[in-house]
Amino acid sequence: MDQTQLLQTAPDSSNATILLMGLRRGGKSSICKVVFHNMQPLDTLYLESTSKPTSEQFLSLIDLSVMELPGQLNYFEPSYDSERLFLSVGALVYVIDSQDEYLNALTNLSTIIEYAYRVNPKIHIEVLIHKIDGLSEDYRIDAQRDIMQRTGDELLDLGLEGVQVSFYLTSIFDHSIYEAFSRIVQKLVPELPSLENMLDNLVAHSSIDKVFLFDVNSKIYVATDSSPVDIQTYEVCAEFIDITIDLDDLYVENDAKGDSQAVAKDEIKSISYLSNGSVLYLKQMIRGLALVALIRNDDESESAKPDTNMDEVLTIIDYNVGCFKKLLMKMWESSKFRPASDNEDYA
Amino acid sequence: MSQSSRKKLLLMGRSGSGKSSMRLIIFSNYSAFDTRRLGATIDVEHSHLRFLGNMTLNLWDCGGQDVFMDNYFTTQKDHIFKMVQVLIHVFDVELKSINKDIEIFVKALTNLQKFSPDAKIFVLLHKMDLVQLDKREELFHIMMDKLQKISNPFQFKLVGFPTSIWDESLYKAWSQIVCSLIPNMNLFNSNLLKFNEVLDAEEIILFEKTTFLVISSTASIQRQSLSQGSHLSSNSLDALDPKRFEKISNIIKTYKQSLGKLRSNFQNLVIRGSNGLHFYIDFLTDNLFIMIVLRDRGSGGGCRNTLEDLLILENVKLARKWFEKIEGGK
C-alpha cells in the first residue's frame, strides 16, 4: 500500500468526514455495515478483515463520508500522508473493544489524539466503548469509568488537557450504536442549533410529545427537539419508518421498479393510532429525511370524544409540519457552505 | 360455543425439527432469534388458542425424541390420535436419516386412518433456509412426490409447504392450515368482495388479530374464481409481489412488537404511499384486522386531506357489523 492509494481514498474535503479508527477486531467494519448498509448484526460475524482504507459517501442532510482505516497498520510511518488525512476530517471515532484487554488500545488512542489534535485542533474526538452487549449492567459503568480515567491520565501526561473527548457505550445488537452515531453526526451539522430551534417551535405549537428528524436509510436522527431522548421512543420511531417503507415497497409494481426514478414520487406520509391514545406520525422531508413524531393524548377531559379531538390536532400538525418543511427547504437553499459544483460530482 | 368449534391439531416430527419454534413464533410473538434458547419439548405440550372468537385450536405439540415417539404409537395411541382434525408433520430438510422420518410419518398415518380418517394432513419441509436458493424448489418437489406416494395407500391428500422461520414462508403455511379450519369461509369471501366493490379498492386483505395470519383477500378469491372458469377482470395486481400477504403479516407483527416498548398496542395505520396508493389498516371485529389498499384516482397529488381518510375509516366502521354477524352466526 503506497501513498497514492491513500490519496485516492482520502475523502473530498468538501464533505463532512468521519474517520473510523481502532485496533484490529474492534468492530469497525461491522459498525459501518450495520449502520449504513442495514446489515443484520449477526451477519457481521462473517466479515473479512479490512485490508485497506475504505471510504464511503452518504448523501443525507449533510454529505457524509465515513472512512474506515484498517486496525493493524501503523499510521506514523512516513509513507502515509496522515497530516492531510487528519486535516480533512471533522470527527475521529475511535472504537475500543470493551470485551478485550483495552490497555493497548488506550495507548494507541492517546498517540492518535496527540497527533490529530496537533494537526487539526477543531477535530471532534469520539470514543466508542464497543461490544458492551457482552458485559453485565454494573460492569459497563465500571468499564466506562476506567477507560475515561485512563484516557484522561494519558492525555494529562502528554500535556493535552484541553482536548474534549466524548465517550459512548455502544453495541450493534441494540440501538445504542445509532444513538451514538446520531450524536456524532449532529456535531457535524452546522445548522443544528437553528434546526433544533425549529423543531422546538413545532413541538410547542402542535402538542407533540417528541419529534425526530431521521435519515431514512441509516435511522440516524440528525436533529430532535430539546426534550430528553427516551431510547424506547427512538426505537419505536425508527421501526415505524421501516414499517411504512416496507409496506409501501410491497405495492410497487414489478415492471415499474426499474424506472422508479422516472416516476415523480409523492411524499410518503403515515399516521397510526395507538390503543393508549397516542399517535405516531411520519412525513417525508427533503433529502431522504423523514420527520417522525409521537403525539400523546393525555388530555383526560376530552377523552370522551377522542376521535374528533385528535383529528383537529392532526390537522394543525399537518399544517405546521408543512411550514417546517418549507423552512427546511429554504434553509437548505441558502446554506451554501460548499460550492455548487461538488453537488454534481456526487449526484 | 358448540363442541365442533374445538379443533385438535397434532404437531409432529423428529426431535429438533423446529416444531416448538414454529408454534411460539406464530402464536406467542417470539421472534425467530428468540427460539434459539428453546430446549426439548417433554412429552406433549398442549396449548389452547382462541382463534376468530369462537374457534379454539388445541395444538398438541408432540416432543419428537424417540422415547416419546414410541410412546405415542403404542400406549398412548388412542389418546393421541382420536378426534384429530389436522396433522402437521414437520420434516427437517437438513436431516440425513430421512428413512427414519418417513417411518414415523407412516406410523402416524396408520394410526390416523384408524382413529380419525377425516383428518387433513399438512407436511412442512422446514429449515429451507439451509438449502441453496436454486435447489429449494427441486428438493421440495422430490420430497413431496415421495411423501404423496407413501401416503397414497392411506387415502390421504397431502398439502405441503416449504418453510423457514427466517422468512415469511412460515406465515403462508400456517395461514393456509388455519384457513382450512374456518367453516364459513364463503361468507367471508362474498362479503369481502362486496365491500371491495363499495370502496372501489385495489385490494382488501383480512387478518386474524392476534396471530396476523391472512384469512382471506380479494386477490386470492379472484384467483380462485378465475381457475374455476368464471371471468373476472384481471387487474394490475398480478404484477405485484406474490408473497406480499405473508410479508405484511410479518411487518405488522414486528410493528406490534415494537409498540410493546411503549406499553401500547396499535389501533390503525394510515399510509399515503409514494406511488399514489393509500393503505388503511384498521380493526374490523374483535378478532379481525382489515387492510385496504386504495389507488389515488385524483388528478396527480390534488387536495388530499384527512377528510378522505375519515371517510374510509367510517366505511370500515359500517362494515364492522356485517362481519361481526358472520363471525357470530353459525
XYZ file of C-alpha atoms in Angstrom:
677
model
C 0.000 0.000 0.000
C 1.550 3.233 -1.050
C 0.791 6.835 -0.702
C -1.186 7.213 -3.922
C -3.691 4.679 -2.772
C -4.348 6.570 0.381
C -4.693 9.767 -1.571
C -7.307 8.201 -3.793
C -9.368 7.033 -0.929
C -8.890 10.222 1.018
C -12.273 11.913 1.223
C -13.185 15.043 -0.555
C -12.593 17.926 1.770
C -15.968 19.427 0.939
C -17.767 16.593 2.717
C -18.065 16.303 6.420
C -15.922 13.277 7.123
C -15.913 10.792 9.916
C -12.778 8.770 10.395
C -13.283 5.372 11.970
C -10.212 4.019 13.731
C -9.327 1.400 16.271
C -7.278 -1.713 16.859
C -7.911 -4.796 14.777
C -11.052 -6.789 15.512
C -12.577 -3.875 17.364
C -15.713 -3.972 15.227
C -15.253 -1.014 12.868
C -16.436 -2.662 9.664
C -19.366 -4.201 11.482
C -20.434 -0.774 12.681
C -20.264 0.573 9.136
C -22.219 -2.295 7.678
C -24.907 -2.268 10.343
C -25.483 1.467 10.445
C -25.132 2.403 6.794
C -25.913 -0.796 4.908
C -28.720 -2.258 7.016
C -26.830 -5.477 7.543
C -28.135 -7.840 10.170
C -25.865 -7.698 13.235
C -25.407 -11.465 13.270
C -24.172 -11.500 9.679
C -21.245 -9.273 10.575
C -19.607 -12.321 12.138
C -18.566 -13.331 8.647
C -16.911 -10.058 7.653
C -13.354 -10.324 6.499
C -10.572 -8.282 7.949
C -10.360 -4.888 6.261
C -7.027 -4.576 4.495
C -7.035 -1.067 3.093
C -8.652 2.232 3.925
C -12.183 2.335 2.633
C -14.232 5.419 2.179
C -17.936 5.689 1.554
C -20.238 8.540 0.692
C -23.615 9.081 2.270
C -25.810 11.787 0.910
C -28.130 12.904 3.609
C -28.821 16.243 5.209
C -25.113 16.775 5.057
C -22.913 14.889 2.645
C -21.156 12.487 4.860
C -18.118 10.357 4.157
C -17.198 7.614 6.512
C -13.641 6.473 6.169
C -12.561 3.283 7.765
C -8.929 2.511 8.453
C -7.621 -0.996 8.958
C -6.646 -1.603 12.543
C -3.350 -3.364 12.076
C -1.489 -0.536 10.357
C 0.831 1.992 11.816
C -0.117 5.441 10.590
C 3.029 7.134 11.618
C 5.210 5.537 9.050
C 6.424 8.302 6.772
C 4.718 6.783 3.734
C 1.337 7.826 4.996
C 0.080 11.269 4.408
C -1.504 11.312 7.826
C -1.323 15.046 8.160
C -3.513 15.654 5.129
C -5.824 12.922 6.341
C -6.414 14.360 9.781
C -6.790 17.871 8.400
C -9.670 16.813 6.218
C -11.820 15.035 8.783
C -14.462 16.509 11.036
C -14.666 13.763 13.582
C -12.420 10.969 14.662
C -14.220 7.948 16.033
C -12.065 5.521 17.924
C -13.529 2.090 18.634
C -12.433 0.248 21.764
C -13.404 -3.376 22.248
C -14.705 -3.478 25.812
C -14.662 -7.264 25.945
C -10.966 -7.416 25.241
C -7.930 -6.152 27.096
C -8.045 -2.450 26.300
C -4.786 -1.060 27.677
C -3.087 -1.328 24.278
C -5.997 0.423 22.652
C -5.791 3.284 25.125
C -2.096 3.858 24.415
C -2.832 3.770 20.707
C -5.715 6.177 21.222
C -3.664 8.768 23.077
C -0.943 8.714 20.414
C -3.537 9.268 17.742
C -5.260 12.022 19.691
C -1.965 13.764 20.279
C -1.127 13.710 16.602
C -4.602 14.554 15.322
C -5.057 17.390 17.762
C -1.742 18.937 16.798
C -2.662 18.821 13.102
C -6.294 19.809 13.425
C -7.405 21.347 16.739
C -11.021 21.564 15.570
C -11.421 17.814 15.242
C -14.123 16.135 17.316
C -12.795 13.149 19.164
C -15.313 10.443 19.962
C -14.603 7.166 21.689
C -16.946 4.214 21.310
C -16.675 1.730 24.139
C -17.923 -1.047 21.910
C -19.396 -4.550 22.272
C -20.979 -3.782 25.634
C -23.705 -6.331 24.892
C -21.415 -8.929 26.430
C -20.940 -7.058 29.704
C -23.265 -7.069 32.671
C -25.058 -3.878 33.595
C -22.783 -2.888 36.522
C -19.635 -3.740 34.694
C -20.482 -1.392 31.830
C -20.341 1.633 34.115
C -17.094 0.398 35.642
C -15.541 -0.110 32.234
C -16.596 3.331 31.103
C -15.244 4.987 34.228
C -11.971 3.097 33.959
C -11.495 3.979 30.297
C -12.357 7.632 30.856
C -9.975 7.830 33.816
C -7.080 6.227 31.987
C -7.554 8.313 28.848
C -7.640 11.443 30.968
C -4.404 10.443 32.678
C -2.677 9.622 29.420
C -3.659 12.924 27.881
C -2.516 14.754 31.004
C 0.882 13.091 30.697
C 1.077 14.252 27.094
C 0.197 17.777 28.157
C -3.141 17.856 26.368
C -5.650 18.940 28.957
C -7.965 20.975 26.793
C -8.972 18.161 24.445
C -12.646 17.308 24.561
C -13.199 13.578 24.294
C -16.728 12.151 24.271
C -17.437 8.579 25.288
C -20.307 6.344 24.222
C -21.272 2.847 25.285
C -22.275 1.020 22.113
C -23.307 -2.337 20.751
C -24.528 -3.288 17.292
C -27.162 -5.580 18.781
C -29.297 -2.744 20.093
C -29.945 0.860 19.188
C -27.055 2.324 21.157
C -24.827 2.473 18.086
C -27.429 4.532 16.225
C -27.775 6.823 19.198
C -24.005 7.353 19.337
C -23.736 7.976 15.606
C -26.646 10.372 15.754
C -24.807 12.436 18.332
C -21.605 12.327 16.315
C -23.263 13.340 13.054
C -25.173 16.106 14.788
C -21.900 17.706 15.808
C -21.014 17.996 12.127
C -24.225 19.679 11.024
C -23.530 23.396 11.080
C -27.231 24.300 11.041
C -28.037 22.187 14.072
C -28.978 24.981 16.511
C -31.487 26.515 14.134
C -32.868 23.084 13.257
C -33.387 22.291 16.902
C -34.975 25.635 17.417
C -37.393 24.989 14.582
C -38.296 21.587 15.979
C -38.815 23.099 19.428
C -41.179 25.585 17.878
C -43.032 22.808 16.136
C -43.377 20.854 19.375
C -44.558 23.874 21.307
C -47.363 24.657 18.895
C -48.611 21.203 17.980
C -48.993 19.211 21.230
C -46.291 16.824 20.037
C -44.536 14.766 22.655
C -41.311 14.048 20.822
C -40.119 14.675 17.313
C -37.150 13.289 15.375
C -35.718 14.219 12.022
C -34.492 10.879 10.689
C -32.246 9.883 7.865
C -34.425 7.189 6.315
C -31.648 4.866 5.177
C -29.488 4.740 8.241
C -32.027 5.504 11.007
C -29.679 8.124 12.344
C -31.508 11.152 13.620
C -29.934 14.397 12.529
C -31.976 16.534 14.900
C -34.580 16.285 17.609
C -36.316 18.728 19.919
C -34.673 19.677 23.168
C -36.588 17.317 25.444
C -34.517 14.350 26.598
C -34.302 11.385 24.224
C -36.019 8.305 25.518
C -34.329 5.347 23.836
C -37.570 3.407 23.606
C -39.362 6.212 21.818
C -36.428 6.396 19.451
C -36.593 2.672 18.716
C -40.304 2.745 18.034
C -39.958 5.764 15.758
C -37.091 4.143 13.839
C -39.073 0.960 13.385
C -42.104 2.950 12.303
C -40.065 4.226 9.347
C -39.124 0.668 8.394
C -42.710 -0.481 8.544
C -44.007 2.390 6.463
C -41.354 1.978 3.801
C -41.656 -1.809 3.693
C -45.414 -1.725 3.269
C -45.134 0.928 0.613
C -42.497 -1.041 -1.289
C -44.673 -4.148 -1.417
C -47.116 -2.418 -3.702
C -44.644 -1.089 -6.208
C -45.484 -2.975 -9.358
C -42.703 -5.146 -10.653
C -42.464 -3.563 -14.062
C -42.323 -0.101 -12.550
C -39.471 -0.990 -10.257
C -36.797 -0.484 -12.876
C -37.553 3.080 -13.816
C -38.706 4.259 -10.418
C -36.514 7.306 -10.813
C -38.519 8.498 -13.772
C -41.849 8.500 -11.970
C -42.359 11.533 -9.820
C -42.874 10.114 -6.378
C -45.345 11.532 -3.954
C -44.190 12.118 -0.464
C -44.901 9.354 1.980
C -46.988 10.121 4.982
C -48.343 7.761 7.587
C -50.347 8.031 10.753
C -51.026 5.337 13.282
C -53.357 5.485 16.255
C -52.304 3.504 19.296
C -54.540 1.976 21.902
C -53.324 4.303 24.646
C -54.443 7.360 22.693
C -51.041 8.264 21.295
C -50.457 8.777 17.624
C -47.364 8.076 15.545
C -46.906 10.490 12.681
C -44.457 10.298 9.795
C -43.912 12.661 6.930
C -41.244 12.652 4.297
C -38.985 15.708 4.171
C -36.245 16.725 1.778
C -33.010 14.842 1.025
C -34.017 11.413 2.269
C -35.138 12.712 5.597
C -38.348 11.934 7.390
C -39.975 13.632 10.311
C -41.385 11.228 12.882
C -43.402 12.493 15.808
C -45.035 10.861 18.782
C -48.185 12.690 19.716
C -49.546 11.960 23.149
C -53.130 12.479 24.020
C -53.104 12.829 27.787
C -55.966 15.234 27.978
C -58.389 13.391 30.229
C -61.196 15.906 29.997
C -61.568 15.490 26.273
C -61.148 11.747 26.198
C -64.898 11.383 25.878
C -64.613 12.052 22.183
C -61.007 11.371 21.342
C -61.610 10.950 17.632
C -62.703 14.456 16.804
C -60.167 15.921 19.179
C -57.310 14.043 17.571
C -58.402 14.965 14.072
C -58.207 18.633 14.901
C -54.803 18.153 16.440
C -53.618 16.273 13.370
C -54.843 18.958 11.007
C -52.885 21.555 12.939
C -49.831 19.316 12.934
C -50.178 18.757 9.205
C -50.137 22.483 8.629
C -47.250 23.086 10.993
C -45.188 20.291 9.523
C -45.840 21.739 6.086
C -44.445 25.050 7.300
C -41.476 23.251 8.792
C -40.747 21.559 5.508
C -40.855 24.830 3.622
C -38.448 26.342 6.125
C -36.157 23.367 5.789
C -36.057 23.767 2.020
C -35.366 27.462 2.295
C -32.667 26.882 4.842
C -31.067 24.359 2.568
C -31.021 26.597 -0.445
C -29.385 29.411 1.456
C -26.784 27.318 3.222
C -24.165 27.343 0.519
C -21.317 26.153 2.598
C -19.945 24.153 -0.258
C -19.592 25.123 -3.890
C -22.377 24.019 -6.162
C -20.090 22.034 -8.442
C -19.449 19.498 -5.702
C -23.052 18.531 -5.645
C -22.942 17.487 -9.246
C -19.993 15.244 -8.650
C -21.968 13.066 -6.306
C -25.384 13.452 -7.787
C -69.983 -22.371 21.522
C -70.507 -25.773 20.088
C -68.130 -28.619 20.673
C -67.359 -28.787 16.982
C -65.595 -25.437 17.091
C -62.810 -27.072 19.092
C -60.142 -28.217 16.714
C -57.413 -30.653 17.566
C -54.150 -30.122 15.743
C -51.255 -32.519 16.071
C -47.818 -31.069 15.516
C -45.387 -33.941 14.947
C -41.915 -34.546 13.635
C -38.487 -35.695 14.677
C -36.719 -34.065 17.581
C -35.033 -30.776 16.677
C -37.015 -30.211 13.509
C -38.389 -26.894 14.764
C -41.927 -27.685 15.891
C -41.940 -25.623 19.070
C -40.144 -22.729 17.392
C -42.927 -22.570 14.829
C -45.642 -22.619 17.412
C -44.048 -19.901 19.504
C -43.380 -17.611 16.556
C -46.882 -17.864 15.177
C -48.882 -17.921 18.377
C -46.704 -16.405 21.106
C -44.990 -13.464 19.418
C -41.499 -14.900 19.608
C -39.001 -13.556 17.128
C -37.042 -16.093 15.110
C -33.964 -15.122 17.067
C -35.602 -15.906 20.437
C -36.195 -19.532 19.537
C -32.543 -20.417 19.868
C -32.967 -20.671 23.606
C -35.666 -23.326 23.479
C -34.997 -26.718 24.953
C -36.545 -30.030 24.039
C -40.282 -30.421 24.473
C -41.082 -33.068 27.061
C -43.893 -35.402 26.037
C -46.853 -33.417 24.669
C -47.247 -29.723 25.290
C -50.846 -28.619 24.966
C -51.792 -25.108 24.059
C -55.297 -23.794 23.695
C -55.565 -20.867 21.365
C -58.653 -18.892 20.708
C -58.883 -18.060 17.082
C -61.550 -15.924 15.432
C -63.558 -15.740 18.621
C -65.450 -18.979 18.747
C -62.868 -21.329 17.349
C -60.468 -22.970 19.756
C -57.333 -24.548 18.455
C -55.994 -27.290 20.670
C -52.448 -27.538 19.500
C -50.691 -30.686 20.628
C -47.012 -30.065 20.282
C -45.587 -33.595 20.467
C -41.997 -33.845 21.616
C -40.018 -35.664 18.978
C -37.471 -37.708 20.881
C -37.600 -41.438 20.243
C -38.669 -42.249 23.817
C -41.774 -40.101 23.492
C -42.394 -41.125 19.915
C -42.505 -44.810 20.788
C -44.979 -43.952 23.492
C -47.323 -42.144 21.107
C -47.573 -45.120 18.794
C -48.025 -47.753 21.461
C -49.550 -46.987 24.829
C -50.999 -43.540 24.131
C -52.153 -44.065 20.575
C -55.898 -43.858 21.133
C -55.427 -40.797 23.317
C -53.238 -39.011 20.811
C -54.869 -39.889 17.524
C -58.536 -39.658 18.435
C -60.613 -36.750 17.105
C -57.749 -35.198 15.187
C -58.726 -32.530 12.677
C -55.282 -31.723 11.402
C -51.912 -33.395 11.426
C -48.987 -31.115 10.771
C -45.893 -33.159 10.166
C -42.612 -31.297 10.168
C -39.633 -32.596 8.214
C -36.205 -31.171 8.771
C -34.670 -30.816 5.290
C -31.223 -30.883 6.752
C -31.608 -34.282 8.352
C -29.681 -37.190 6.820
C -31.657 -40.178 8.089
C -34.736 -39.485 6.048
C -35.941 -43.086 6.278
C -36.483 -42.839 9.988
C -38.502 -39.688 9.410
C -40.686 -41.422 6.874
C -41.100 -44.417 9.144
C -42.579 -42.169 11.812
C -44.758 -40.426 9.255
C -46.145 -43.767 8.101
C -46.833 -44.799 11.682
C -48.715 -41.584 12.270
C -50.741 -42.066 9.093
C -51.622 -45.635 10.047
C -52.908 -44.510 13.403
C -54.780 -41.581 11.928
C -56.562 -43.785 9.426
C -57.715 -45.942 12.275
C -58.781 -43.252 14.761
C -59.697 -40.188 12.712
C -59.888 -40.868 8.995
C -61.202 -37.390 8.146
C -58.092 -35.594 9.297
C -56.327 -33.194 6.983
C -52.611 -33.749 6.538
C -50.132 -30.937 6.106
C -46.446 -31.517 5.545
C -43.935 -28.797 6.247
C -40.437 -29.090 4.837
C -38.797 -26.972 7.436
C -35.454 -25.159 7.684
C -35.489 -24.437 3.948
C -33.158 -21.512 4.590
C -30.347 -24.055 4.904
C -30.775 -25.165 1.297
C -29.259 -23.247 -1.605
C -31.726 -20.949 -3.293
C -31.705 -22.656 -6.693
C -32.090 -26.143 -5.233
C -35.060 -25.417 -2.969
C -37.820 -25.973 -5.469
C -36.348 -29.171 -6.839
C -35.857 -30.628 -3.373
C -39.381 -29.676 -2.386
C -40.895 -31.425 -5.387
C -38.843 -34.564 -4.910
C -39.829 -34.778 -1.280
C -43.494 -34.088 -1.929
C -43.699 -36.721 -4.654
C -42.136 -39.254 -2.375
C -44.372 -38.434 0.555
C -47.510 -38.445 -1.558
C -46.607 -41.898 -2.844
C -46.182 -43.122 0.683
C -49.487 -41.743 1.839
C -51.461 -42.957 -1.166
C -52.353 -46.307 0.417
C -53.909 -44.410 3.308
C -56.138 -42.288 1.068
C -54.844 -39.031 2.447
C -54.296 -35.997 0.270
C -51.138 -34.218 1.302
C -50.639 -30.479 1.249
C -47.038 -29.433 1.557
C -45.184 -26.214 2.168
C -41.525 -25.289 2.216
C -40.965 -23.255 5.371
C -38.332 -21.405 7.303
C -38.599 -19.334 10.457
C -36.312 -16.718 8.938
C -38.686 -15.545 6.242
C -42.372 -15.220 5.580
C -42.922 -18.763 4.283
C -43.936 -19.839 7.782
C -46.847 -17.413 7.784
C -48.016 -18.624 4.397
C -48.100 -22.222 5.517
C -49.859 -21.587 8.796
C -52.357 -19.207 7.325
C -53.454 -21.930 4.882
C -53.562 -24.522 7.612
C -55.733 -22.384 9.843
C -57.951 -21.236 6.987
C -58.787 -24.830 6.183
C -60.460 -24.985 9.596
C -62.705 -21.961 9.221
C -66.206 -23.229 8.435
C -67.831 -20.157 6.892
C -65.075 -19.053 4.553
C -67.509 -18.497 1.696
C -69.498 -15.949 3.641
C -66.331 -14.073 4.495
C -65.266 -14.134 0.887
C -68.537 -12.938 -0.583
C -68.827 -10.113 1.902
C -65.281 -9.106 1.304
C -65.924 -8.873 -2.410
C -68.990 -6.751 -1.805
C -67.072 -4.434 0.462
C -64.368 -4.220 -2.154
C -66.939 -3.128 -4.709
C -68.313 -0.444 -2.398
C -64.905 1.024 -1.715
C -63.576 0.531 -5.235
C -60.364 -0.648 -3.640
C -57.369 -2.221 -5.284
C -57.267 -4.947 -2.743
C -58.623 -5.882 0.665
C -56.991 -8.364 2.980
C -58.382 -9.853 6.187
C -56.100 -10.791 9.038
C -56.666 -12.597 12.288
C -55.944 -10.215 15.117
C -53.545 -11.970 17.481
C -51.517 -14.004 15.014
C -51.927 -11.763 11.960
C -52.376 -14.778 9.758
C -54.108 -13.994 6.474
C -57.692 -15.236 6.489
C -58.789 -14.043 3.118
C -58.041 -11.480 0.454
C -59.807 -10.231 -2.613
C -56.884 -11.204 -4.823
C -56.961 -14.821 -3.723
C -60.744 -15.016 -4.137
C -60.431 -13.704 -7.652
C -57.699 -16.156 -8.440
C -59.895 -18.992 -7.227
C -62.838 -17.984 -9.339
C -60.568 -17.482 -12.335
C -59.290 -21.004 -12.085
C -62.867 -22.207 -11.886
C -63.547 -20.678 -15.276
C -65.608 -17.599 -14.498
C -64.233 -14.427 -15.971
C -63.372 -11.602 -13.672
C -61.398 -8.705 -14.979
C -57.797 -9.321 -14.088
C -56.268 -6.219 -12.641
C -52.869 -4.697 -12.260
C -52.220 -6.591 -9.034
C -50.816 -9.519 -10.972
C -47.562 -7.643 -11.255
C -47.205 -7.418 -7.500
C -45.122 -9.470 -5.173
C -46.975 -12.791 -4.741
C -45.554 -13.146 -1.248
C -46.912 -9.815 -0.089
C -49.550 -11.217 2.297
C -47.001 -13.083 4.315
C -44.697 -10.109 4.259
C -47.449 -7.851 5.542
C -48.151 -10.321 8.356
C -44.506 -10.223 9.197
C -44.222 -6.430 9.058
C -47.286 -5.764 11.169
C -46.190 -8.298 13.746
C -42.851 -6.541 14.048
C -44.701 -3.288 14.450
C -46.883 -4.726 17.187
C -43.823 -5.962 18.998
C -42.057 -2.649 18.785
C -45.112 -0.840 20.106
C -44.870 -3.076 23.136
C -41.946 -0.903 24.155
C -44.363 1.997 24.586
C -46.669 -0.345 26.515
C -49.277 0.136 23.885
C -50.930 -1.607 21.014
C -51.975 -0.320 17.678
C -55.434 0.534 16.507
C -54.992 1.660 12.980
C -52.408 2.732 10.485
C -52.906 5.014 7.523
C -50.142 5.354 4.954
C -50.166 7.659 1.982
C -47.691 5.873 -0.191
C -45.170 7.200 -2.634
C -46.891 5.998 -5.810
C -50.484 7.016 -5.418
C -51.548 4.123 -3.227
C -53.076 4.565 0.194
C -53.083 1.915 2.856
C -55.565 1.613 5.657
C -55.116 -0.973 8.349
C -57.823 -0.991 10.970
C -59.519 -3.440 13.290
C -62.696 -4.848 11.848
C -64.113 -7.002 14.599
C -62.726 -8.160 17.923
C -60.785 -10.833 16.094
C -60.092 -9.411 12.681
C -57.962 -6.756 11.144
C -58.585 -5.414 7.696
C -56.142 -3.898 5.273
C -57.450 -1.816 2.408
C -55.322 -0.661 -0.487
C -56.762 2.217 -2.465
C -55.461 3.887 -5.576
C -55.474 7.642 -5.591
C -57.589 8.424 -8.637
C -57.464 12.169 -8.195
C -55.535 14.083 -10.813
C -51.985 13.820 -9.510
C -51.482 14.996 -5.963
C -54.518 17.220 -5.710
C -56.088 18.260 -2.476
C -55.750 15.351 -0.114
C -56.919 15.985 3.330
C -57.697 13.993 6.378
C -61.384 14.054 5.495
C -60.803 11.414 2.860
C -59.181 9.169 5.416
C -62.058 9.699 7.779
C -64.482 8.646 5.080
C -62.690 5.349 4.583
C -62.431 4.684 8.294
C -66.137 5.446 8.618
C -66.840 2.889 5.898
C -64.834 0.322 7.798
C -66.895 1.063 10.889
C -70.084 0.443 8.949
C -68.726 -2.799 7.559
C -67.956 -3.933 11.067
C -71.452 -5.050 11.950
C -71.685 -7.247 8.848
C -68.532 -9.059 9.630
C -69.430 -9.367 13.279
C -72.614 -11.096 12.197
C -70.711 -13.604 10.091
C -68.411 -14.333 12.949
C -71.155 -14.783 15.460
C -73.627 -16.590 13.252
C -73.148 -20.304 12.956
